[in-house]
Amino acid sequence: MNSLINIINFVPRELMDARFRGAQTSILAAVVLGTVFVYLFTALMAKFPGKDVQEILTAAISRGVINPLIIIFAALWCAAGLITILSFIDITLRFISPDTGPYLVVLGFLVVVCFCARMDSLSLLYGLEVMLGISVPLILYTLIKAVTNPDFSWDAVLQIITYFPHAPDVKSMAAATFSFSGYINMAVFNRVLPKMRLKHRWILGVQGLAVLLLTFYVPIGYFGTVAVERHVYTWFSTADSIGINTFIIERMLFIFYFAYLNLSLTSVIIHWHVGKELLTGLFPSPKNPKSRAKKWRELAILGLFSAITLTLMRLDQYQLNILGIWFLLARWLGELLLIMLLFYCYTMLRRRKP
Amino acid sequence: MRRLLLGIGLLLLCLTTGCEYKDIDRRIFVVAIGIDPGEKEDHYKVSLKLAIPQGDVTKIDEKMQILTEESSSISEALRRMKSKVEKELDYVHCKSLIVGEKLAAEDIRHVLDWAVRRRDIQLILNFAVGRPEALQVIQVKPPSERIPSNSLIMAMSGQGTESPFIASVYAYQLMRNIYENGKDPILPIIEAQGKEQFLINQIALLDKQKIRLVLSPKETRLFNLLTRSNLRTNFPATVDDGKYQYYTESSSSSYRIITTKEGEPAIRYKIKIKGILEESSTQEIVTHSLLQQISDAGAEALNQEVEALLYKVRDSGLDPFGWGIHYGARHWNNSTELKEWERLYPRLKFQVEAAVGVKYSGMIR
């Protein structure tokens, strides 16, 4: 799932801050919690084939309660995309084209994202698959290169491992569960997915654990136990530290950047698409599906998202970080709320149809 | 809708044609930076080696330029240099940073901080100490060089020569080791010999900020043997009157921190070398038993030399091998282990067990 890879932005920083305290136990706890969440959510959604969250909720709860809830959820999704796009713009400006004006970069990204987010859900899912197919090999190559480097300091990694026995830290746990939260997009995509076969969900847990441990240990191997906190974009700095001798490009940074450009934009598109779908669902659906009103509504919503992005461009690095952390916590609670709501709907449904 | 899309597309196209990106013929590439202490107190003398891009690869004629500027800060010096050239200075291809020996004897952290903080300077930048001055090292232009500063890059990164006397240190390694508890940084020393030659065969050991000890070329090679695998070099062995040299085909080393029977802390180094006989001063036919004698004699000589180096390093109080963090990584008492290690460190003993196996006598017996 796509969020799995998107943890590069804020999650490592949060984990690094807690590296001497309880980051590692937090990762373990997050893997357990995240997998449980995935199990619960997918199981619940499978009980309502072909429906999205809105349709499920309307069946059980009164409209007055749903509307604010949906707005809150849509805001969360909007924020998810927002955080990713903001930090990625920052990275682009820092590493790739410092000469280009920031607003030009933002506009370029926003145009791509908004037009893609208007596509229908199924084609987006296919697009996601293609993007993953392109990016994952590049990321794997980066990781293999990173770990096989003779300068990789295994002693630093082992030293951090000896800091294992600490109680988990709430912030880093919330951050680490973010890598599992791709499943939550099924809230909307459930509508187009064929009847799911819920097999091999444990793989998600294993893969999540592997990815989290790698994101945590590899920068430590490169920057040591102490200096790692001094880097802002820990993973981009790490990629910058890897050189490739036998290739056309000498710096790993560009390959890594390309892979993450793909993934981040796709992730923003997916998140905003879900947010948009949720919000358009608030209005009564017009009879003619291709009506002008619907189109303008979609554009207005995406325009609103873009406007928020543009206003938040003013934040400096530390404010952005704080925003990211708040979002990580809020998202976690939101997920919990959504699962509880679904569970409530499910019990209501069962009671009505004995 | 189509028209709207087209309109927006055109609008964006208009934006991108702006001159925000500078073409290659309006840029000039900085390939090496040298930083020395300035004439005035607290001033830096920054020198840049510039490579001028050229179109035709077959007719390459090395074109380069050196700029020097003195100022109270590095960035200020660089900004001032901008008005000495007509093109935009571009640092993304900069691959080596030379710190003058005088500056390195005071403090290198300021320079490192600047290099890592700048977004357009790579983290795989080679750091080195320049002797007698960074400027002189940058000015060196060997006749074998075809691309500006290429010789320096090739020599320092190990892509060209595989000299056993060169240790390459990247910016990220230097930064890691400066802040790490239980490991101290090292830097290679580049000595300018005239205008056409340089010599890199020494390593400077630093504490967290400045040079404390400089290893001789011989020690540098042993240091590299202990920190790197498959070092390509030769070592001597003396059997009776015959002097032999063997070439190392493969080498590896590992160590463990142990407690001896007397309760003293010790580090046991194991070095494994597979070699080929390269030179012999006698006319004798090499036999199997002689080969074995050479191996044993070589191992014995190596043991003594490595041990001497290790004691020398220990007595300097530095930890370039990272023994401290190695110790910390294997102990779970995190709050006390560093203090414990500081207590143990001065009492360390070393046991070196070199296993040299000279397998072939070369092309002749």
XYZ file of C-alpha atoms in Angstrom:
719
model
C 0.000 0.000 0.000
C 1.159 3.380 -0.899
C 1.553 5.027 2.484
C 4.004 2.338 3.339
C 6.651 4.011 1.324
C 5.586 7.507 2.023
C 6.931 7.427 5.539
C 10.083 9.112 4.378
C 8.901 12.615 5.205
C 7.977 13.009 8.848
C 7.998 9.555 10.285
C 11.780 9.023 10.334
C 12.324 12.359 12.017
C 9.865 11.507 14.735
C 11.463 8.094 15.203
C 14.979 9.562 15.247
C 14.024 12.006 17.964
C 13.046 9.087 20.155
C 15.958 6.840 19.207
C 17.466 6.793 22.693
C 14.076 6.434 24.330
C 11.542 4.050 22.916
C 11.553 4.264 19.153
C 12.181 0.594 18.658
C 9.501 -0.674 20.987
C 7.211 1.903 19.402
C 7.910 0.362 16.018
C 7.016 -3.069 17.334
C 3.859 -1.796 18.987
C 2.944 0.116 15.850
C 3.348 -2.991 13.724
C 1.020 -4.928 15.984
C -1.515 -2.105 16.191
C -1.297 -1.324 12.500
C -1.868 -4.924 11.506
C -4.819 -5.190 13.883
C -6.285 -2.028 12.370
C -5.830 -3.423 8.877
C -7.491 -6.685 9.866
C -10.442 -4.973 11.509
C -10.988 -2.436 8.799
C -10.738 -4.801 5.858
C -12.935 -7.335 7.595
C -15.555 -4.691 8.305
C -15.443 -3.258 4.804
C -15.775 -6.727 3.327
C -19.117 -6.977 5.081
C -20.362 -4.116 2.928
C -19.334 -5.048 -0.598
C -19.435 -2.271 -3.176
C -20.269 0.506 -0.736
C -18.216 3.439 0.417
C -18.096 4.777 3.935
C -20.770 7.353 3.335
C -23.305 4.833 2.155
C -22.533 2.583 5.072
C -22.900 5.352 7.624
C -26.165 6.721 6.204
C -27.698 3.299 6.667
C -27.208 3.419 10.419
C -26.725 6.973 11.669
C -28.821 10.067 11.222
C -27.776 12.619 8.648
C -27.135 15.423 11.143
C -24.347 13.433 12.775
C -22.827 12.162 9.578
C -22.209 15.442 7.836
C -19.792 16.888 10.419
C -18.096 13.521 10.698
C -17.575 13.328 6.959
C -16.210 16.847 6.924
C -13.729 15.926 9.640
C -12.627 12.860 7.723
C -12.332 14.793 4.488
C -10.216 17.365 6.298
C -7.951 14.596 7.522
C -7.525 13.262 4.015
C -6.897 16.724 2.699
C -4.267 17.214 5.395
C -2.619 13.918 4.503
C -2.137 15.085 0.940
C -1.211 18.541 2.097
C 1.589 17.431 4.368
C 3.077 15.222 1.701
C 2.941 17.835 -1.009
C 4.311 20.575 1.233
C 7.281 18.577 2.366
C 7.930 17.359 -1.122
C 7.926 20.885 -2.479
C 10.408 21.738 0.211
C 12.627 18.835 -0.774
C 12.434 19.743 -4.446
C 13.482 23.263 -3.679
C 16.322 22.181 -1.441
C 17.843 19.412 -3.476
C 16.829 19.672 -7.087
C 16.177 23.168 -8.299
C 17.051 25.861 -5.797
C 16.888 28.441 -8.588
C 13.255 27.855 -9.477
C 10.660 29.969 -7.729
C 8.753 28.079 -5.039
C 5.343 29.054 -6.363
C 6.147 27.745 -9.804
C 6.958 24.339 -8.323
C 3.790 24.378 -6.249
C 1.655 25.308 -9.215
C 3.185 22.593 -11.347
C 2.547 19.966 -8.716
C -0.943 21.238 -7.944
C -2.038 21.184 -11.569
C -0.916 17.587 -11.986
C -2.489 16.528 -8.724
C -5.811 18.269 -9.263
C -6.337 16.935 -12.762
C -5.422 13.415 -11.752
C -7.552 13.522 -8.611
C -10.591 14.116 -10.787
C -10.186 10.798 -12.568
C -12.419 7.972 -11.489
C -11.383 5.687 -8.678
C -10.634 2.599 -10.716
C -8.198 4.261 -13.106
C -6.450 5.819 -10.131
C -5.947 2.393 -8.641
C -4.411 1.156 -11.882
C -2.227 4.243 -11.991
C -1.074 3.545 -8.459
C -0.112 0.042 -9.481
C 1.984 1.282 -12.391
C 3.721 3.889 -10.241
C 4.552 1.304 -7.621
C 5.923 -0.925 -10.353
C 8.247 1.842 -11.486
C 9.354 3.098 -8.083
C 9.732 0.015 -5.951
C 12.672 -1.463 -7.919
C 14.478 1.880 -7.701
C 13.908 2.063 -3.968
C 15.036 -1.510 -3.489
C 18.183 -0.712 -5.462
C 18.821 2.271 -3.196
C 18.345 0.176 -0.094
C 20.632 -2.604 -1.279
C 23.282 -0.073 -2.239
C 22.886 1.601 1.124
C 23.301 -1.497 3.213
C 26.144 -3.055 1.231
C 28.282 0.087 1.495
C 31.478 -0.829 3.404
C 31.293 2.499 5.230
C 27.935 1.608 6.715
C 28.510 1.721 10.457
C 27.049 -1.460 11.870
C 28.426 -0.594 15.281
C 26.198 2.495 15.392
C 23.174 0.385 14.511
C 24.040 -2.198 17.156
C 24.575 0.575 19.665
C 21.062 1.840 18.987
C 19.703 -1.668 19.317
C 21.088 -1.760 22.843
C 18.703 1.104 23.588
C 15.839 -1.244 22.901
C 14.363 -1.755 26.380
C 12.370 1.440 26.838
C 8.653 1.988 27.029
C 7.103 2.932 23.688
C 6.606 6.600 22.977
C 3.146 7.752 21.898
C 4.328 10.213 19.285
C 6.649 7.813 17.547
C 4.033 5.090 17.744
C 1.498 7.325 16.020
C 4.151 8.178 13.454
C 5.038 4.561 12.835
C 1.439 3.460 12.374
C 1.246 5.936 9.511
C 3.062 3.402 7.363
C 0.067 1.107 7.689
C -2.628 3.624 7.081
C -2.855 3.109 3.332
C -5.723 0.693 3.958
C -7.956 3.510 5.115
C -8.317 4.724 1.536
C -10.502 1.685 0.994
C -13.193 3.803 2.606
C -13.857 5.069 -0.899
C -12.139 2.537 -3.111
C -14.292 -0.218 -1.647
C -16.936 0.941 -4.104
C -14.964 -0.132 -7.126
C -13.013 -3.061 -5.766
C -14.381 -6.447 -6.677
C -15.327 -8.706 -3.819
C -12.134 -8.918 -1.828
C -10.321 -12.054 -1.000
C -8.808 -11.313 2.357
C -5.795 -13.536 2.111
C -2.241 -12.996 3.277
C -2.950 -9.878 5.277
C -0.147 -10.853 7.651
C 2.279 -10.017 4.843
C 1.397 -6.372 5.419
C 2.578 -6.687 8.994
C 5.872 -8.303 8.042
C 6.531 -5.862 5.243
C 5.597 -2.913 7.435
C 8.029 -4.077 10.087
C 10.805 -4.493 7.528
C 10.230 -1.059 6.035
C 10.043 0.649 9.418
C 13.215 -0.992 10.667
C 15.049 -0.049 7.487
C 13.872 3.554 7.632
C 15.054 3.686 11.197
C 18.413 1.897 11.027
C 19.847 2.901 7.653
C 20.253 6.637 8.407
C 21.821 5.720 11.737
C 24.337 3.562 9.916
C 25.261 6.549 7.780
C 25.187 9.397 10.235
C 25.964 7.656 13.493
C 23.948 7.595 16.659
C 24.380 11.282 17.492
C 24.749 13.235 14.258
C 21.626 11.714 12.713
C 19.411 14.200 14.505
C 21.156 17.052 12.757
C 19.754 16.227 9.359
C 16.439 17.685 8.345
C 15.482 15.325 5.550
C 17.191 12.325 7.011
C 16.462 10.012 4.146
C 17.311 12.392 1.375
C 20.618 13.110 3.058
C 21.175 9.387 3.310
C 20.496 8.942 -0.384
C 22.883 11.799 -1.041
C 25.590 9.916 0.850
C 25.408 6.937 -1.435
C 27.578 7.132 -4.511
C 27.294 4.849 -7.497
C 30.566 4.206 -9.246
C 29.448 2.148 -12.181
C 26.473 3.954 -13.533
C 25.697 6.964 -15.675
C 24.531 8.942 -12.679
C 26.996 9.233 -9.882
C 24.697 10.359 -7.114
C 22.026 8.092 -5.748
C 20.064 11.172 -4.752
C 18.578 11.642 -8.207
C 17.325 8.097 -8.541
C 15.864 8.268 -5.079
C 14.286 11.628 -5.785
C 12.707 10.347 -8.976
C 11.192 7.348 -7.197
C 9.825 9.529 -4.442
C 8.502 12.140 -6.805
C 6.361 9.412 -8.327
C 5.244 8.022 -5.032
C 4.541 11.294 -3.300
C 2.504 12.697 -6.123
C 0.540 9.479 -6.452
C -0.086 9.479 -2.740
C -1.286 13.090 -2.793
C -3.540 12.300 -5.738
C -5.045 9.321 -3.946
C -5.596 11.208 -0.706
C -7.176 14.195 -2.350
C -9.287 11.969 -4.516
C -10.681 10.302 -1.423
C -11.194 13.648 0.286
C -12.959 14.993 -2.776
C -15.189 11.934 -3.068
C -16.181 12.272 0.575
C -17.052 15.919 0.211
C -18.987 15.566 -3.049
C -20.950 12.818 -1.356
C -22.329 15.446 1.001
C -24.356 17.034 -1.751
C -27.394 15.271 -3.137
C -26.238 13.387 -6.195
C -27.541 14.976 -9.398
C -29.570 12.902 -11.759
C -27.315 13.440 -14.697
C -23.880 12.105 -13.683
C -22.110 14.302 -16.213
C -23.806 17.489 -15.179
C -21.990 20.762 -15.048
C -22.749 21.320 -11.364
C -20.854 18.203 -10.380
C -17.823 19.229 -12.330
C -17.735 22.675 -10.763
C -18.250 21.169 -7.356
C -15.227 18.929 -7.817
C -13.141 21.784 -9.083
C -14.216 23.965 -6.195
C -13.207 21.336 -3.654
C -9.826 20.724 -5.256
C -9.398 24.466 -5.599
C -10.018 24.798 -1.885
C -7.391 22.146 -1.157
C -4.927 23.933 -3.439
C -5.656 27.268 -1.827
C -4.898 25.801 1.578
C -1.624 24.452 0.188
C -0.682 27.844 -1.167
C -1.409 29.601 2.098
C 0.510 27.031 4.087
C 3.536 27.523 1.835
C 4.464 30.359 4.185
C 5.231 28.024 7.056
C 8.870 27.605 7.917
C 10.570 24.291 8.455
C 9.771 23.950 12.154
C 6.135 24.967 11.860
C 5.739 22.438 9.070
C 7.240 19.796 11.302
C 4.845 20.593 14.118
C 1.946 20.502 11.683
C 3.149 17.105 10.492
C 3.279 15.722 14.007
C -0.165 17.051 14.848
C -1.474 15.499 11.704
C 0.087 12.131 12.534
C -1.627 12.096 15.912
C -4.969 13.348 14.599
C -4.935 10.827 11.786
C -4.393 7.997 14.212
C -7.370 9.018 16.300
C -9.408 9.504 13.143
C -8.675 5.992 12.009
C -9.722 4.642 15.361
C -12.951 6.626 15.195
C -13.705 5.400 11.700
C -13.206 1.776 12.654
C -15.455 2.184 15.704
C -18.126 3.817 13.575
C -17.989 1.018 11.065
C -18.253 -1.520 13.818
C -21.283 0.284 15.204
C -22.919 0.296 11.749
C -22.209 -3.362 11.368
C -23.857 -4.279 14.664
C -26.848 -2.100 13.776
C -27.139 -3.847 10.460
C -27.006 -7.258 12.108
C -29.650 -6.266 14.633
C -31.993 -5.061 11.926
C -31.638 -8.195 9.853
C -31.641 -10.993 12.366
C -13.310 21.849 -20.598
C -10.777 21.011 -23.322
C -10.279 24.674 -23.980
C -9.749 25.386 -20.315
C -7.113 22.645 -20.136
C -5.379 23.992 -23.201
C -5.422 27.469 -21.748
C -3.875 26.391 -18.486
C -1.299 24.315 -20.332
C -0.283 27.295 -22.443
C -0.094 29.489 -19.391
C 2.248 27.008 -17.700
C 4.399 26.770 -20.816
C 4.804 30.516 -20.787
C 6.001 30.301 -17.208
C 8.570 27.582 -17.802
C 10.314 29.389 -20.635
C 11.482 32.005 -18.176
C 15.201 32.290 -17.590
C 15.200 30.662 -14.187
C 17.287 27.814 -15.384
C 20.725 28.827 -16.558
C 22.187 27.051 -19.511
C 25.469 25.194 -19.292
C 27.392 27.857 -21.149
C 26.360 30.365 -18.534
C 27.671 28.253 -15.709
C 31.119 27.562 -14.468
C 31.738 24.493 -12.366
C 33.600 24.488 -9.112
C 35.477 21.205 -8.876
C 37.521 21.715 -5.747
C 37.409 24.043 -2.790
C 40.367 24.883 -0.624
C 40.032 26.635 2.686
C 42.963 28.156 4.558
C 43.182 30.499 7.503
C 43.409 34.073 6.278
C 46.090 36.647 6.967
C 43.898 38.402 9.482
C 42.667 36.859 12.663
C 39.511 34.748 12.218
C 39.508 35.174 8.461
C 39.250 32.448 5.865
C 41.100 32.306 2.617
C 38.850 30.421 0.247
C 40.175 29.191 -3.078
C 38.088 27.657 -5.813
C 39.226 25.555 -8.715
C 36.948 26.166 -11.647
C 36.503 23.919 -14.624
C 35.341 25.519 -17.824
C 32.882 23.364 -19.741
C 34.054 22.426 -23.199
C 32.123 21.053 -26.096
C 34.444 18.808 -28.011
C 35.602 15.859 -25.943
C 38.281 14.718 -28.380
C 40.117 18.024 -28.309
C 40.038 18.464 -24.579
C 42.607 20.885 -23.428
C 42.444 21.327 -19.741
C 41.050 24.711 -18.967
C 40.798 25.830 -15.434
C 40.981 28.874 -13.318
C 41.719 29.422 -9.671
C 40.061 32.106 -7.610
C 41.112 33.177 -4.155
C 39.373 35.477 -1.779
C 39.747 36.306 1.860
C 36.911 37.150 4.152
C 35.625 36.707 7.661
C 33.249 33.945 6.577
C 33.253 31.298 3.887
C 29.962 32.312 2.328
C 30.974 35.938 2.169
C 34.161 34.990 0.336
C 32.178 32.914 -2.148
C 29.702 35.708 -2.779
C 32.529 38.121 -3.437
C 34.084 35.699 -5.870
C 30.904 35.821 -7.885
C 31.877 39.220 -9.106
C 35.233 37.977 -10.320
C 33.783 35.740 -12.981
C 31.195 36.400 -15.639
C 29.322 33.133 -15.192
C 27.302 31.621 -12.391
C 29.328 29.482 -10.001
C 27.896 25.992 -9.718
C 28.898 23.759 -6.813
C 27.007 20.585 -7.601
C 30.021 18.974 -9.250
C 32.388 19.818 -6.468
C 33.956 16.602 -5.268
C 36.790 17.589 -2.996
C 37.289 19.999 -0.180
C 40.810 20.616 1.062
C 41.321 22.126 4.472
C 44.679 23.791 4.954
C 46.914 22.173 7.543
C 47.009 25.291 9.687
C 43.248 25.476 9.811
C 42.953 21.765 10.522
C 45.298 22.222 13.445
C 42.776 24.652 14.956
C 39.230 23.644 14.146
C 37.588 21.942 11.189
C 34.043 21.888 12.529
C 33.132 25.254 11.107
C 34.130 24.177 7.599
C 32.327 20.863 7.931
C 29.183 22.542 9.179
C 29.226 24.866 6.200
C 29.785 22.050 3.700
C 26.996 19.875 5.070
C 24.579 22.740 5.526
C 24.842 23.926 1.928
C 22.164 22.186 -0.049
C 24.053 22.054 -3.332
C 27.231 20.516 -1.984
C 27.174 16.742 -2.008
C 27.539 14.602 1.051
C 29.887 12.376 -0.946
C 32.416 15.160 -0.971
C 35.993 14.071 -0.257
C 37.566 15.826 2.679
C 41.319 16.100 3.034
C 43.992 18.130 4.724
C 46.235 20.113 2.386
C 49.917 20.588 3.100
C 51.442 23.124 3.283
C 48.345 25.040 2.214
C 45.089 24.073 0.588
C 45.699 26.581 -2.186
C 48.935 24.882 -3.226
C 47.202 21.512 -3.381
C 44.462 22.915 -5.560
C 47.009 24.474 -7.883
C 48.686 21.139 -8.584
C 48.127 20.121 -12.170
C 49.677 16.764 -13.042
C 50.537 16.245 -16.721
C 48.451 13.073 -16.746
C 45.315 15.028 -15.959
C 42.889 15.684 -18.791
C 39.866 16.999 -16.937
C 40.414 19.696 -14.321
C 40.917 18.348 -10.831
C 40.163 14.849 -12.049
C 43.447 13.506 -10.686
C 42.548 14.697 -7.221
C 39.091 13.147 -7.425
C 40.349 9.847 -8.789
C 43.137 9.561 -6.255
C 41.018 10.478 -3.262
C 37.965 8.398 -3.999
C 39.955 5.296 -4.890
C 38.376 5.026 -8.305
C 41.710 5.467 -10.022
C 44.771 4.470 -8.086
C 44.391 1.821 -5.422
C 47.199 3.047 -3.291
C 47.327 1.394 0.132
C 48.395 4.735 1.621
C 45.254 6.640 0.753
C 42.224 6.676 2.988
C 39.203 8.423 1.553
C 36.891 10.296 3.874
C 33.529 11.575 2.741
C 31.712 14.489 4.300
C 29.048 12.279 5.851
C 31.688 10.042 7.436
C 33.533 12.986 8.872
C 30.336 14.394 10.299
C 29.309 11.023 11.750
C 32.650 10.515 13.444
C 32.879 14.028 14.807
C 29.623 13.701 16.699
C 29.739 10.000 17.521
C 30.546 9.002 21.067
C 33.287 6.436 20.929
C 34.798 7.133 17.543
C 37.143 9.835 16.309
C 37.533 11.142 12.769
C 40.532 10.807 10.475
C 41.549 12.785 7.400
C 44.020 12.007 4.628
C 46.834 14.483 4.107
C 47.633 15.685 0.600
C 51.018 17.204 0.148
C 51.681 19.437 -2.832
C 55.139 18.819 -4.305
C 55.744 21.574 -6.771
C 53.185 22.427 -9.406
C 52.823 19.029 -11.016
C 52.708 16.445 -8.321
C 50.998 15.653 -5.101
C 51.582 13.006 -2.510
C 48.895 11.373 -0.418
C 50.389 8.905 1.988
C 49.569 10.021 5.481
C 46.575 10.056 7.733
C 45.861 12.662 10.345
C 44.018 11.498 13.438
C 41.721 14.116 14.864
C 40.015 14.523 18.142
C 36.572 16.065 17.816
C 37.910 19.252 16.293
C 41.564 19.308 15.278
C 44.561 17.244 14.260
C 46.225 15.531 17.160
C 48.454 12.936 15.578
C 49.820 12.293 12.115
C 50.662 8.744 11.122
C 53.708 7.949 9.044
C 53.154 6.362 5.617
C 54.008 2.931 7.015
C 51.521 3.318 9.846
C 48.960 4.663 7.413
C 49.168 1.481 5.415
C 48.710 -0.641 8.536
C 45.807 1.567 9.547
C 44.181 0.926 6.195
C 44.860 -2.784 6.557
C 42.913 -2.754 9.821
C 40.008 -0.650 8.607
C 39.506 -1.893 5.073
C 39.230 -5.290 3.528
C 41.255 -6.460 0.547
C 43.948 -3.860 0.771
C 46.285 -4.229 -2.217
C 49.790 -3.793 -0.930
C 53.006 -5.592 -0.149
C 54.638 -6.464 3.154
C 58.179 -7.543 3.925
C 59.383 -10.790 5.429
C 62.916 -11.725 6.376
C 64.032 -15.329 6.479
C 67.673 -15.798 7.503
C 69.426 -13.327 5.221
C 66.900 -13.280 2.464
C 64.616 -10.309 2.169
C 61.256 -11.052 0.633
C 58.223 -9.009 -0.266
C 54.806 -10.520 -0.646
C 51.790 -8.996 -2.324
C 48.435 -9.264 -0.557
C 45.817 -10.801 -2.799
C 43.190 -10.608 -0.131
C 43.188 -9.300 3.377
C 40.689 -8.988 6.151
C 40.784 -8.025 9.769
C 38.469 -8.186 12.709
C 38.726 -7.526 16.392
C 37.072 -8.391 19.659
C 37.204 -6.618 22.941
C 37.941 -9.212 25.589
C 38.963 -9.478 29.194
C 42.182 -11.343 29.769
C 42.718 -13.932 32.486
C 44.249 -11.271 34.697
C 41.073 -9.268 34.396
C 42.614 -6.650 32.165
C 40.757 -5.330 29.111
C 42.295 -6.267 25.807
C 41.554 -6.095 22.133
C 42.334 -9.119 20.041
C 42.926 -8.343 16.400
C 42.824 -11.094 13.833
C 44.325 -10.337 10.455
C 44.070 -12.767 7.587
C 46.176 -12.268 4.510
C 46.586 -14.385 1.429
C 49.583 -13.406 -0.589
C 51.880 -14.048 -3.509
C 55.635 -13.786 -3.341
C 56.640 -10.725 -5.314
C 60.293 -10.109 -4.677
C 63.187 -12.108 -3.361
C 66.711 -10.902 -2.645
C 68.286 -14.371 -2.831
C 68.826 -16.637 -5.788
C 67.445 -19.658 -3.970
C 64.712 -21.823 -5.435
C 61.574 -21.268 -3.424
C 60.352 -24.451 -1.812
C 57.209 -25.213 0.089
C 58.952 -24.981 3.408
C 60.536 -21.673 2.471
C 57.127 -20.334 1.512
C 55.908 -21.328 4.945
C 58.870 -19.705 6.612
C 58.169 -16.528 4.690
C 54.537 -16.626 5.826
C 55.532 -17.081 9.453
C 58.198 -14.411 9.326
C 55.789 -12.042 7.597
C 53.116 -12.659 10.199
C 55.605 -12.105 13.001
C 56.795 -8.802 11.523
C 53.230 -7.696 10.952
C 52.242 -8.581 14.509
C 54.927 -6.354 15.938
C 54.261 -3.428 13.668
C 50.505 -3.485 14.156
C 50.914 -3.804 17.888
C 53.227 -0.814 17.960
C 50.697 1.196 15.964
C 47.839 0.205 18.241
C 49.742 1.186 21.377
C 50.679 4.463 19.760
C 47.045 5.177 18.968
C 45.956 4.196 22.467
C 48.553 6.425 24.086
C 47.335 9.385 22.053
C 43.915 8.911 23.664
C 42.158 8.913 20.299
C 39.808 6.293 18.982
C 39.907 6.314 15.170
C 38.960 2.649 14.961
C 35.712 3.113 16.822
C 36.515 0.747 19.680
C 34.355 2.813 22.000
C 31.211 2.462 19.978
C 32.043 -1.182 19.357
C 32.156 -1.655 23.101
C 28.925 0.287 23.556
C 27.181 -1.722 20.876
C 27.801 -4.907 22.791
C 26.820 -3.730 26.228
C 23.320 -2.978 27.404
C 24.116 -0.689 30.316
C 23.700 2.401 28.211
C 23.933 5.020 30.909
C 27.231 3.787 32.311
C 28.997 2.090 29.409
C 30.770 5.192 28.106
C 32.218 6.022 31.505
C 33.180 2.391 31.906
C 34.929 2.501 28.560
C 36.830 5.665 29.431
C 38.069 3.897 32.530
C 39.128 0.822 30.565
C 40.700 2.623 27.622
C 44.079 3.637 29.080
C 44.632 0.118 30.367
C 43.923 -1.619 27.058
C 46.267 -4.350 25.947
C 46.500 -5.570 22.405
C 46.915 -9.040 21.015
C 47.489 -9.214 17.300
C 47.175 -12.521 15.552
C 48.146 -12.191 11.947
C 47.691 -15.239 9.764
C 49.690 -14.741 6.606
C 49.484 -17.402 3.950
C 51.825 -16.888 1.051
C 50.357 -19.330 -1.443
C 52.354 -18.863 -4.619
C 55.948 -18.173 -5.384
C 55.040 -15.998 -8.324
C 55.827 -16.930 -11.915
C 59.224 -18.432 -11.094
C 60.156 -20.788 -8.313
